[in-house]
Tab-separated table of C-alpha atoms in Angstrom:
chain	number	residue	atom	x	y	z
A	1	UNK	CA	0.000	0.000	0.000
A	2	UNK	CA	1.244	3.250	-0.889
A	3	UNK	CA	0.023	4.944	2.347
A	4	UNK	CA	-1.607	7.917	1.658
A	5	UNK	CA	-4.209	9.252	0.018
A	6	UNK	CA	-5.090	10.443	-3.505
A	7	UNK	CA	-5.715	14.581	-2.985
A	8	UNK	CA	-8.541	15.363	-5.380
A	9	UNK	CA	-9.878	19.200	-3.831
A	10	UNK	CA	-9.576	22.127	-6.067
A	11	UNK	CA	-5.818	23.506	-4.154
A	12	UNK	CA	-3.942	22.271	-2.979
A	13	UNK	CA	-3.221	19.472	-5.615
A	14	UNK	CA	-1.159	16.308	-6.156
A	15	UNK	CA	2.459	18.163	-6.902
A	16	UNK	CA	5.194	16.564	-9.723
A	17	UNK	CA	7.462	14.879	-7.601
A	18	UNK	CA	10.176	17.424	-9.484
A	19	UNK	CA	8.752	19.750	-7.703
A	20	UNK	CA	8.502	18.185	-4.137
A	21	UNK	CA	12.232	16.964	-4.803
A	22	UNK	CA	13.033	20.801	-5.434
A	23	UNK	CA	11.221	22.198	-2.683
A	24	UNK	CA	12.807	19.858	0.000
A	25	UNK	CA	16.289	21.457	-1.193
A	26	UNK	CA	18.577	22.780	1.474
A	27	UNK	CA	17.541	26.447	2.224
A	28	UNK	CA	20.031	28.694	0.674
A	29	UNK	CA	20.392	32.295	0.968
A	30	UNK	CA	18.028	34.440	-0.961
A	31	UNK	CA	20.876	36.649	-2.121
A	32	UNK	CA	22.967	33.626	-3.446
A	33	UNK	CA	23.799	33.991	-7.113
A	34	UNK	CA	22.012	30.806	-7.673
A	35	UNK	CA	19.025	31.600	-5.798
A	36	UNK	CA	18.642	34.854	-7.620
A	37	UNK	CA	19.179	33.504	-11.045
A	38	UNK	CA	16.018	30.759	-9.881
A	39	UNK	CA	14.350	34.128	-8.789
A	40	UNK	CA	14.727	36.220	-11.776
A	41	UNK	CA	14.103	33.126	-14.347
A	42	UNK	CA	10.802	32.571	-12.550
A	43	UNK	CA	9.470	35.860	-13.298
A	44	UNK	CA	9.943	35.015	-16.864
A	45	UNK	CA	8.612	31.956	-17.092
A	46	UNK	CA	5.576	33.346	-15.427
A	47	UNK	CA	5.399	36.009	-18.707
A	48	UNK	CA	5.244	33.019	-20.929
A	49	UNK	CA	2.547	31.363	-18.752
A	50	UNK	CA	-0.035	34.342	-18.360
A	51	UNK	CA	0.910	35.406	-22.074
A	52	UNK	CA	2.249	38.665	-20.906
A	53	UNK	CA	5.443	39.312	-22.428
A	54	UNK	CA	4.988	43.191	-21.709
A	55	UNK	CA	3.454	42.473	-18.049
A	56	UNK	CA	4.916	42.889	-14.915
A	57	UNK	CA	5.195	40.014	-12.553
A	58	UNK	CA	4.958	40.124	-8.737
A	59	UNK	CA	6.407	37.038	-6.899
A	60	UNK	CA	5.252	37.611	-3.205
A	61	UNK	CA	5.252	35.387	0.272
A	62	UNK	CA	1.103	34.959	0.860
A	63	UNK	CA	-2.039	33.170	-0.488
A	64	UNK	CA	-4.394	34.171	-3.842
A	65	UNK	CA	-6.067	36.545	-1.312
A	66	UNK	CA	-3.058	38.480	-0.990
A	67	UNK	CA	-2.492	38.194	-4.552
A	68	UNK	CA	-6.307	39.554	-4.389
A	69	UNK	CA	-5.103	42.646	-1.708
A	70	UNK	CA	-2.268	43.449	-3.731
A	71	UNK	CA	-4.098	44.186	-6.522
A	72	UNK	CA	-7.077	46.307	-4.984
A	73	UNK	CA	-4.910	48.152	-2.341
A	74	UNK	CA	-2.187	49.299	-5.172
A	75	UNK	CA	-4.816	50.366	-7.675
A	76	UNK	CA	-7.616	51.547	-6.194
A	77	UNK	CA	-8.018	54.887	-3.608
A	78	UNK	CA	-10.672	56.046	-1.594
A	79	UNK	CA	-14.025	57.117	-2.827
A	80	UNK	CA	-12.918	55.112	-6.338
A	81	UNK	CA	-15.914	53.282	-7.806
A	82	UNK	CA	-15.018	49.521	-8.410
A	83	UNK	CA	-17.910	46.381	-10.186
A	84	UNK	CA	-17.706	43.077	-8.851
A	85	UNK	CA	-19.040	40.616	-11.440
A	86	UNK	CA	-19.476	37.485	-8.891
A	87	UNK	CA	-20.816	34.171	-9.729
A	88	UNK	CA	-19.998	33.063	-6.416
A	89	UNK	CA	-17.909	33.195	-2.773
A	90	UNK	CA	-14.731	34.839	-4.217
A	91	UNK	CA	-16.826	37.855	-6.101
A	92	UNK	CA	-17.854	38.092	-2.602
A	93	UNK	CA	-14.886	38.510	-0.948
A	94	UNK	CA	-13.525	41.159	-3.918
A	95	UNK	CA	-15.957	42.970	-2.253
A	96	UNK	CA	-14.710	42.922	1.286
A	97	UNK	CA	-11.471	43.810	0.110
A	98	UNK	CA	-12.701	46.192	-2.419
A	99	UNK	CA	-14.354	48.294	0.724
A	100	UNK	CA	-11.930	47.769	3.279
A	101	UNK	CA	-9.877	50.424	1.515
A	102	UNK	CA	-12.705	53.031	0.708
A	103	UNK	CA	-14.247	51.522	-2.493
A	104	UNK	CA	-17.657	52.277	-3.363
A	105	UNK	CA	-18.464	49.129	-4.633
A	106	UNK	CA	-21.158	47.689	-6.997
A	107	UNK	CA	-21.522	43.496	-7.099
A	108	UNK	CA	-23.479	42.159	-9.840
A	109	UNK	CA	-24.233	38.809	-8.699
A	110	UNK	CA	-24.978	35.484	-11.146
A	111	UNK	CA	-27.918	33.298	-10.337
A	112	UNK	CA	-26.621	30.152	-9.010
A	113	UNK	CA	-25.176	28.035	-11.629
A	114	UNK	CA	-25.499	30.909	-14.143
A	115	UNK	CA	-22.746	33.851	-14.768
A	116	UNK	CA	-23.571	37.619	-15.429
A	117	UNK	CA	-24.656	38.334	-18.346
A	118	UNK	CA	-22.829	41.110	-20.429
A	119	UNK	CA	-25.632	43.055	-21.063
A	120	UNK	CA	-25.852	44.301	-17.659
A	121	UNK	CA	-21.882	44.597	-17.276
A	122	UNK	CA	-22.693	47.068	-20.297
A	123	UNK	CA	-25.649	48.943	-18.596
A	124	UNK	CA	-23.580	49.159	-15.279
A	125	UNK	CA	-20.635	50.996	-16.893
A	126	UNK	CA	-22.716	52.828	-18.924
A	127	UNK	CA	-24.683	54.231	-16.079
A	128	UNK	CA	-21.839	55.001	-13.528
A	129	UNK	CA	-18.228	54.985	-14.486
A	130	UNK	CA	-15.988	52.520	-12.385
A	131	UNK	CA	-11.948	52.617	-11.825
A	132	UNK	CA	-12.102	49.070	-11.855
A	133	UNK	CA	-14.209	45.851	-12.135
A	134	UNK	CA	-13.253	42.403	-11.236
A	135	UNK	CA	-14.082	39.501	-12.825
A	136	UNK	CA	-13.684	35.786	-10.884
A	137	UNK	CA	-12.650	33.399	-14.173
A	138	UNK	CA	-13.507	30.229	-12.134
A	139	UNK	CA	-15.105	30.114	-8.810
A	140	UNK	CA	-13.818	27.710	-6.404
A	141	UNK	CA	-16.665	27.816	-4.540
A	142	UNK	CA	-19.351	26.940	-7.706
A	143	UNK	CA	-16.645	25.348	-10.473
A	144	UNK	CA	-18.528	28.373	-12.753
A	145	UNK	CA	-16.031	29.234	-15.697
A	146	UNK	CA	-16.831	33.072	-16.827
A	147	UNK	CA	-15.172	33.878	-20.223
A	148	UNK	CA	-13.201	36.974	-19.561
A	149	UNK	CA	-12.494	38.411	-23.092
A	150	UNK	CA	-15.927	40.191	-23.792
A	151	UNK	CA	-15.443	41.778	-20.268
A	152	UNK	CA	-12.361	42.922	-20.713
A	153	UNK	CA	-12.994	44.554	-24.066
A	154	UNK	CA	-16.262	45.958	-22.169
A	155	UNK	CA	-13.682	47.384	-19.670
A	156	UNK	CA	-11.475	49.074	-22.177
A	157	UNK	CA	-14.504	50.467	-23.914
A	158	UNK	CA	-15.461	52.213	-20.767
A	159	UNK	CA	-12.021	53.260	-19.547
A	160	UNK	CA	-12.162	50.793	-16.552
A	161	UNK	CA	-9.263	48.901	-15.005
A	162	UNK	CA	-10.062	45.033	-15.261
A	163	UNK	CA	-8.654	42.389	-12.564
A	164	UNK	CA	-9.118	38.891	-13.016
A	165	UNK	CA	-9.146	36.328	-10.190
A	166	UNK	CA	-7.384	33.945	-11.690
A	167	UNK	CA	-6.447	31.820	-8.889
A	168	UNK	CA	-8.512	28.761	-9.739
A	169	UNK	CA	-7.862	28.992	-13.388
A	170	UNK	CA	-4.348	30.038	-14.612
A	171	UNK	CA	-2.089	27.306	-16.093
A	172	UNK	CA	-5.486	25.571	-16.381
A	173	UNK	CA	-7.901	27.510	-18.504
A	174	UNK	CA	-7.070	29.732	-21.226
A	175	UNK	CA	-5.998	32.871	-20.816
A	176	UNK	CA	-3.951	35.485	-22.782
A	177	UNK	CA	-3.776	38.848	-20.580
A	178	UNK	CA	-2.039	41.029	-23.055
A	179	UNK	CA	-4.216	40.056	-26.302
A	180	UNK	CA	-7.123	40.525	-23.943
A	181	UNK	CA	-5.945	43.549	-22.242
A	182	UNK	CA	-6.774	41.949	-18.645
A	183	UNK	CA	-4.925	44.993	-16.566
A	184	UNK	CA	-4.374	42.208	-13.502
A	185	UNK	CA	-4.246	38.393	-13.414
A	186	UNK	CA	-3.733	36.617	-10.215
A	187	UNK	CA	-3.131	33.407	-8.637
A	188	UNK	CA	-2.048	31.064	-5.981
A	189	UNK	CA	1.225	28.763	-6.003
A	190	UNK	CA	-1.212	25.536	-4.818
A	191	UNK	CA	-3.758	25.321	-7.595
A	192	UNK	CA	-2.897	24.578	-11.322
A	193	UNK	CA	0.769	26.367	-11.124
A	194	UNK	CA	1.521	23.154	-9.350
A	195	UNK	CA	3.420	24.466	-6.085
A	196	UNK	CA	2.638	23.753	-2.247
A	197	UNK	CA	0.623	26.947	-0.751
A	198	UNK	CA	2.290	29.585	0.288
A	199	UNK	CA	3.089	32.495	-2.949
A	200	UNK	CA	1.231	35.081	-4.292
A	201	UNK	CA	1.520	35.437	-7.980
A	202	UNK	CA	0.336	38.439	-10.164
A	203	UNK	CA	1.226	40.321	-13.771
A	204	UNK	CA	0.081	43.680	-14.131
A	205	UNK	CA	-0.279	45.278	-17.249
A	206	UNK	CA	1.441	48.607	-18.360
A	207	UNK	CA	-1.665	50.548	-18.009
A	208	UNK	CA	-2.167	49.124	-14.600
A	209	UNK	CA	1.617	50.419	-13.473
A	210	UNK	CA	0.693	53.586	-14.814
A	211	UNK	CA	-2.070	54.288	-12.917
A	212	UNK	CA	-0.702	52.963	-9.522
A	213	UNK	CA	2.572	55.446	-10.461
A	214	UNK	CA	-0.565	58.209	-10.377
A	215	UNK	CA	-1.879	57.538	-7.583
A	216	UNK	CA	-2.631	60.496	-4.878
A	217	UNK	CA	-2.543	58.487	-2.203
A	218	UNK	CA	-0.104	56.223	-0.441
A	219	UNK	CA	-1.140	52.662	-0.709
A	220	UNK	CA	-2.783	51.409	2.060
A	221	UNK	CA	-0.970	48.198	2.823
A	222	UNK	CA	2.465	48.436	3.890
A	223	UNK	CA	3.658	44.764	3.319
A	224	UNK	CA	1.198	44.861	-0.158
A	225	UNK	CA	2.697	47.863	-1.501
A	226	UNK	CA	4.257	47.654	-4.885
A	227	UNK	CA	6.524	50.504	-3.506
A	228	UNK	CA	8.011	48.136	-1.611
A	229	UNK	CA	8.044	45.575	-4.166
A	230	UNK	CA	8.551	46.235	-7.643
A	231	UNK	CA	12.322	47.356	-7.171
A	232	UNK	CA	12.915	43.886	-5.654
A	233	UNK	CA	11.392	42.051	-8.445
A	234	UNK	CA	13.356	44.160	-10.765
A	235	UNK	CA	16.787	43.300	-9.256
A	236	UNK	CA	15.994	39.948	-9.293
A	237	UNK	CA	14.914	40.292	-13.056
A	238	UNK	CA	18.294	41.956	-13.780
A	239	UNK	CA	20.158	39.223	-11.660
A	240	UNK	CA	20.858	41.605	-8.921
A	241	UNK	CA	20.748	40.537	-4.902
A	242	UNK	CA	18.093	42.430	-3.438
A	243	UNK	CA	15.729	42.861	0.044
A	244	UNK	CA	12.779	43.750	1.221
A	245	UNK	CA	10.955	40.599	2.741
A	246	UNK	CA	12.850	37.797	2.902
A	247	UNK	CA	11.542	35.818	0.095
A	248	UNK	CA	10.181	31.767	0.467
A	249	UNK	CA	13.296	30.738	-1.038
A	250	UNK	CA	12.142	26.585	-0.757
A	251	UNK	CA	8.846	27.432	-2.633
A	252	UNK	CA	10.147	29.680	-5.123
A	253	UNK	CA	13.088	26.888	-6.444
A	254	UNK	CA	9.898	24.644	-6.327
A	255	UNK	CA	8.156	27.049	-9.081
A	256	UNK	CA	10.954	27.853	-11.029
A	257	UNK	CA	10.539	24.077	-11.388
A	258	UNK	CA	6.961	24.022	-11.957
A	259	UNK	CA	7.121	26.724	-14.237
A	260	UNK	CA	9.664	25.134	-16.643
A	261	UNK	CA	7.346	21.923	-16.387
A	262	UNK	CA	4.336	23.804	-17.964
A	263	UNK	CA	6.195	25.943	-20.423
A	264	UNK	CA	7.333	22.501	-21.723
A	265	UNK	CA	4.371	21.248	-22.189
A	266	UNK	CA	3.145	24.456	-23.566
A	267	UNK	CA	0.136	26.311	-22.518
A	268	UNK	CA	-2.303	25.995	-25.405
A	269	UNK	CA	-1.481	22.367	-24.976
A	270	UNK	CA	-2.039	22.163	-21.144
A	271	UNK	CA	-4.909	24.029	-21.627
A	272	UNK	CA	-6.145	21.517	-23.991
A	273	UNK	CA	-5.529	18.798	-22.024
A	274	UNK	CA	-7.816	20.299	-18.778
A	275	UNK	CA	-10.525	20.587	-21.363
A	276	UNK	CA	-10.480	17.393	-22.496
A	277	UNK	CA	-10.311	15.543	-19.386
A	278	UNK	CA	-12.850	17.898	-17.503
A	279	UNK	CA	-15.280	17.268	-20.717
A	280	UNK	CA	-15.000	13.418	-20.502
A	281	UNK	CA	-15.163	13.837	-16.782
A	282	UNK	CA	-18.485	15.629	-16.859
A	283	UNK	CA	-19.698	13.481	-18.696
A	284	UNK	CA	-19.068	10.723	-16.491
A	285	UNK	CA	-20.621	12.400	-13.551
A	286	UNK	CA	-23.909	13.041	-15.437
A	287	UNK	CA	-24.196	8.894	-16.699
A	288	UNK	CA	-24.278	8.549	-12.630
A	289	UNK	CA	-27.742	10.248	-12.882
A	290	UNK	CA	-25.951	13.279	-10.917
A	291	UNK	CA	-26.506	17.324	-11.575
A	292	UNK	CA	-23.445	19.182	-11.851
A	293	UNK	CA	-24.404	23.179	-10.300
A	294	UNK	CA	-23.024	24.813	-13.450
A	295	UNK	CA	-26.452	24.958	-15.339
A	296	UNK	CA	-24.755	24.791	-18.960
A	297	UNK	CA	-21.354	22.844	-19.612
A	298	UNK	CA	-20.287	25.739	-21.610
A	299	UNK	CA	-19.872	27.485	-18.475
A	300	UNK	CA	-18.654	24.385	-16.036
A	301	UNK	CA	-14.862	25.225	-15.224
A	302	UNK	CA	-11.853	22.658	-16.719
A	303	UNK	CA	-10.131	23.151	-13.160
A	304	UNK	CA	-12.712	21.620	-10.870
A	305	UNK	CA	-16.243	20.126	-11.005
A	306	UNK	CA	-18.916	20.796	-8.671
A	307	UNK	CA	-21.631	18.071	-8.232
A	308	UNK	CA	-25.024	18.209	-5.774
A	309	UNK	CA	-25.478	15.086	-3.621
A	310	UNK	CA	-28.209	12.556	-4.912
A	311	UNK	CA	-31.521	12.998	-3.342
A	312	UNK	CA	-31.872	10.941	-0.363
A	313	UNK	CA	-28.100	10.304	-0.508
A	314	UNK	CA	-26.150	11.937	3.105
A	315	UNK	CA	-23.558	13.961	1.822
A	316	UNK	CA	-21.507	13.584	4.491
A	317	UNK	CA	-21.431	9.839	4.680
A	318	UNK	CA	-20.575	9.674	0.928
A	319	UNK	CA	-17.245	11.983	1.565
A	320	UNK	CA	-16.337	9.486	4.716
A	321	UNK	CA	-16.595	6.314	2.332
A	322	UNK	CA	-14.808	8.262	-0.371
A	323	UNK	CA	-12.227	9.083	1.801
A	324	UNK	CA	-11.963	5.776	3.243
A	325	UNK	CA	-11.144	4.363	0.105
A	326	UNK	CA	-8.013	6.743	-0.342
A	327	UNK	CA	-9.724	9.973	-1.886
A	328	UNK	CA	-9.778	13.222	-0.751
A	329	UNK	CA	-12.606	15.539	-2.736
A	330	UNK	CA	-13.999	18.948	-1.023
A	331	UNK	CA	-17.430	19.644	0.424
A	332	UNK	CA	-19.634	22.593	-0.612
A	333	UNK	CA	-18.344	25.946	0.201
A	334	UNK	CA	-20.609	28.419	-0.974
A	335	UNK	CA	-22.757	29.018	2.681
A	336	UNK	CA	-26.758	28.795	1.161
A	337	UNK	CA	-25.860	25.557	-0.239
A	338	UNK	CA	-23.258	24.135	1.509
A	339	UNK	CA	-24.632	20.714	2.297
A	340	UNK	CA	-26.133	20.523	-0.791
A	341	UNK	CA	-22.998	19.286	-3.195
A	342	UNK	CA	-19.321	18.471	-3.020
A	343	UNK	CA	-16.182	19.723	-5.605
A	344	UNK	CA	-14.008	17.588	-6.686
A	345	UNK	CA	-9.940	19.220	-8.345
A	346	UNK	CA	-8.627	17.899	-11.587
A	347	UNK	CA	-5.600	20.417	-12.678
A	348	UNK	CA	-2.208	20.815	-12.789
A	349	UNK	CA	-0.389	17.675	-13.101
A	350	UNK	CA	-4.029	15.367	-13.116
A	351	UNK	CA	-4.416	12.624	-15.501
A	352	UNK	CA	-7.075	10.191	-16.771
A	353	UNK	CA	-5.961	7.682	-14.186
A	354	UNK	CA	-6.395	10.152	-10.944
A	355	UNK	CA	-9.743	10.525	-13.014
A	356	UNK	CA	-10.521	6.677	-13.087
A	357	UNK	CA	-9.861	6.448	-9.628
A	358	UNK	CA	-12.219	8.957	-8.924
A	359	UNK	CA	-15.082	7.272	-10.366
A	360	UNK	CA	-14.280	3.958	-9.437
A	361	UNK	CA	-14.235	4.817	-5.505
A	362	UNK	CA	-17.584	7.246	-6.051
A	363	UNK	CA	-19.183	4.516	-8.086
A	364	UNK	CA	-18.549	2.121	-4.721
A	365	UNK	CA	-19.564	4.486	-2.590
A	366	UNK	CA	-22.918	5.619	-4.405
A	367	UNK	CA	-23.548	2.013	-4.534
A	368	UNK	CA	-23.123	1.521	-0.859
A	369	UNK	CA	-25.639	4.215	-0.021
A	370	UNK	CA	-28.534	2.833	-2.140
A	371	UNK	CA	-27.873	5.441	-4.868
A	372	UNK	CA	-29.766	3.788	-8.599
A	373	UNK	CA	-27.431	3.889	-10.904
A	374	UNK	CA	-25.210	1.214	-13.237
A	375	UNK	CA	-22.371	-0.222	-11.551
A	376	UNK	CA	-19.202	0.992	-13.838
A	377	UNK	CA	-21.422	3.113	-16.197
A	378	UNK	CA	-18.722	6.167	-15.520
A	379	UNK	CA	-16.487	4.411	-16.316
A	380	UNK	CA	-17.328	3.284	-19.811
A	381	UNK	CA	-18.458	6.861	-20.491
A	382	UNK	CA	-15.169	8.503	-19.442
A	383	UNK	CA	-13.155	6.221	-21.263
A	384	UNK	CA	-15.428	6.455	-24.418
A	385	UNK	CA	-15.396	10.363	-24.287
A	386	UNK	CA	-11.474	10.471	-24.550
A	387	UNK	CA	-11.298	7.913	-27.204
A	388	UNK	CA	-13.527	10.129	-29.325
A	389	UNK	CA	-11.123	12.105	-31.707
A	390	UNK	CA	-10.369	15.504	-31.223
């Protein structure tokens, strides 16, 4: 037995053992020539990744809600009018953020399972103008995918700053931030970059510098400030030793090697490959005679799937026999339906065969509970929907 279990939640996920093997490296200094080459090579591969050749990347000890912080707190002042375009819990929190620091915020929020439609993106920035909006691309509370292009464009037609939440989605789902003229992407290290928790990853446009160069205020956040920040990132972009924060040295070697991993196998590949497995995965889940919350599969995220319980199936009885057959999924985490459904992660490094295993130990477990379905119907779909050609 291999003694432990397989981690299927949306973040963290199972990490490339190059990775692990690179993060359990003895700690060197983060002024070491060979920690600052690792440092400054990052930041480039991250370019590459987020399609962002003229972006600037921010590297930064924290979560996605830092990554979330930075990017409010730098570009947004007091009294500034910023649109939330939520289709679930993270919206939600853009929100809290967004007014900690003075905003006068406006959320448009999806029906569940749906997204926001752009005709009332349009009306809002018609009617008032905004610095900002943000736009969640996939929720990790609902596993809804928004498509972030026609937003952006709406955002450049009305002057407004665009920030995507990306922290669920990049290296996973497609996204090109300088053809789109996204002004902020954002991310954590755990989810489909393929690094234990612990960074804060962003690239902000041009336009985006420019504007936090403007500001009239100071920025609200001491350790968030890119004041404090971007002359760091810049030494360690021109190979030069540098200090602000003492940088996580272990988990930055550990995405340098991540990074070179998905630049290998390419991004419109990568991206491909999420799609395909999520689609065949889907699929699966719905021959089980279960409802996935995303009302439409064109909107159902590549990252993670979101499935209600059966009727008359206890939700938390079917996690404990999933888990006691060596698989980890997540509950519900969006509070009004909470009990209602469970998530399950397939990005990063996931394959068909974490996939298969997924089924197979959900299939036993349905079973056990009384749940009416064909034993090993999944299965047979999943495998059928990947042998169909592209």
């Amino acid at each position: 037995m291999k003694g432990r279990k397989l981690l299927m939640i949306p973040g963290p996920i199972e990490f490339e053992p190059e990775v692990l093997q690179a993060m359990g490296m003895a700690t060197t200094s983060h002024v070491a020539p060979d920690f600052i080459e690792v440092f400054g090579n990052s930041l480039e591969l991250m370019r590459e990744v987020w399609k962002s050749p003229m972006g600037q990347p921010f590297i930064v000890a924290g979560t996605g809600t830092l990554a979330m912080d930075m990017a409010i707190s730098n570009l947004i002042e007091h009294g500034d009018r910023v649109l939330i375009i939520s289709s679930g819990y993270f919206g939600k929190r853009f929100e809290d953020i967004s007014k900690r620091y003075g905003a006068n915020t406006t959320i448009l929020e999806a029906p569940l399972g749906e997204v926001v439609s752009l005709d009332s993106i349009e009306k809002e920035l018609k009617t008032n103008q905004y610095k900002a909006l943000t736009i969640t691309h996939v929720d990790t509370s609902t596993g809804i995918l928004v498509n972030p292009k026609p937003i952006a464009d709406l955002a450049k037609k009305y002057n407004t700053l665009s920030v995507l939440d990306g922290v669920c989605s990049v290296a996973g789902e497609e996204i090109n931030q300088d053809e789109w003229g996204i002004d902020v992407v954002l991310t954590g290290s755990q989810k489909a970059i393929g690094v234990p928790p612990g960074l804060a990853l962003l690239i902000a446009s041009q336009k985006a510098m420019e504007v936090w160069e403007n500001r009239k205020t100071p920025v609200c956040n001491y350790y968030a400030d890119w004041n404090n920040w971007l002359p760091i990132m810049n030494a360690y972009e021109e190979r030069r030793p540098s200090y602000f924060g003492t940088p996580a040295v272990n988990l930055i070697v550990a995405l340098e090697s991540s990074l070179k991993i998905i630049c290998k196998e390419g991004m419109d590949k990568r991206v491909k490959r999420h799609r395909g497995l999520a689609m065949a995965f889907r699929t699966a889940i719905a021959s089980l005679n279960l409802k996935l919350l995303p009302k439409t599969n064109e909107i159902a995220a590549n990252t993670l799937t979101a499935v209600y319980y059966p009727k008359g199936i206890d939700g938390t009885a079917l996690l404990s026999k999933i888990a006691n057959d060596n698989v980890i999924v997540a509950g519900g985490l969006l509070a009004e339906i909470k009990t209602s459904y469970f998530r399950i992660g397939h990005m990063g490094s996931v394959s068909s065969n974490d996939l298969i295993s997924v089924l197979a130990v959900l299939e036993r477990a349905l079973l056990d509970l009384g749940h009416q379905m064909i034993a090993g119907k999944s299965l047979q779909t999943f495998q059928n929907e990947l042998l169909k050609p592209d």
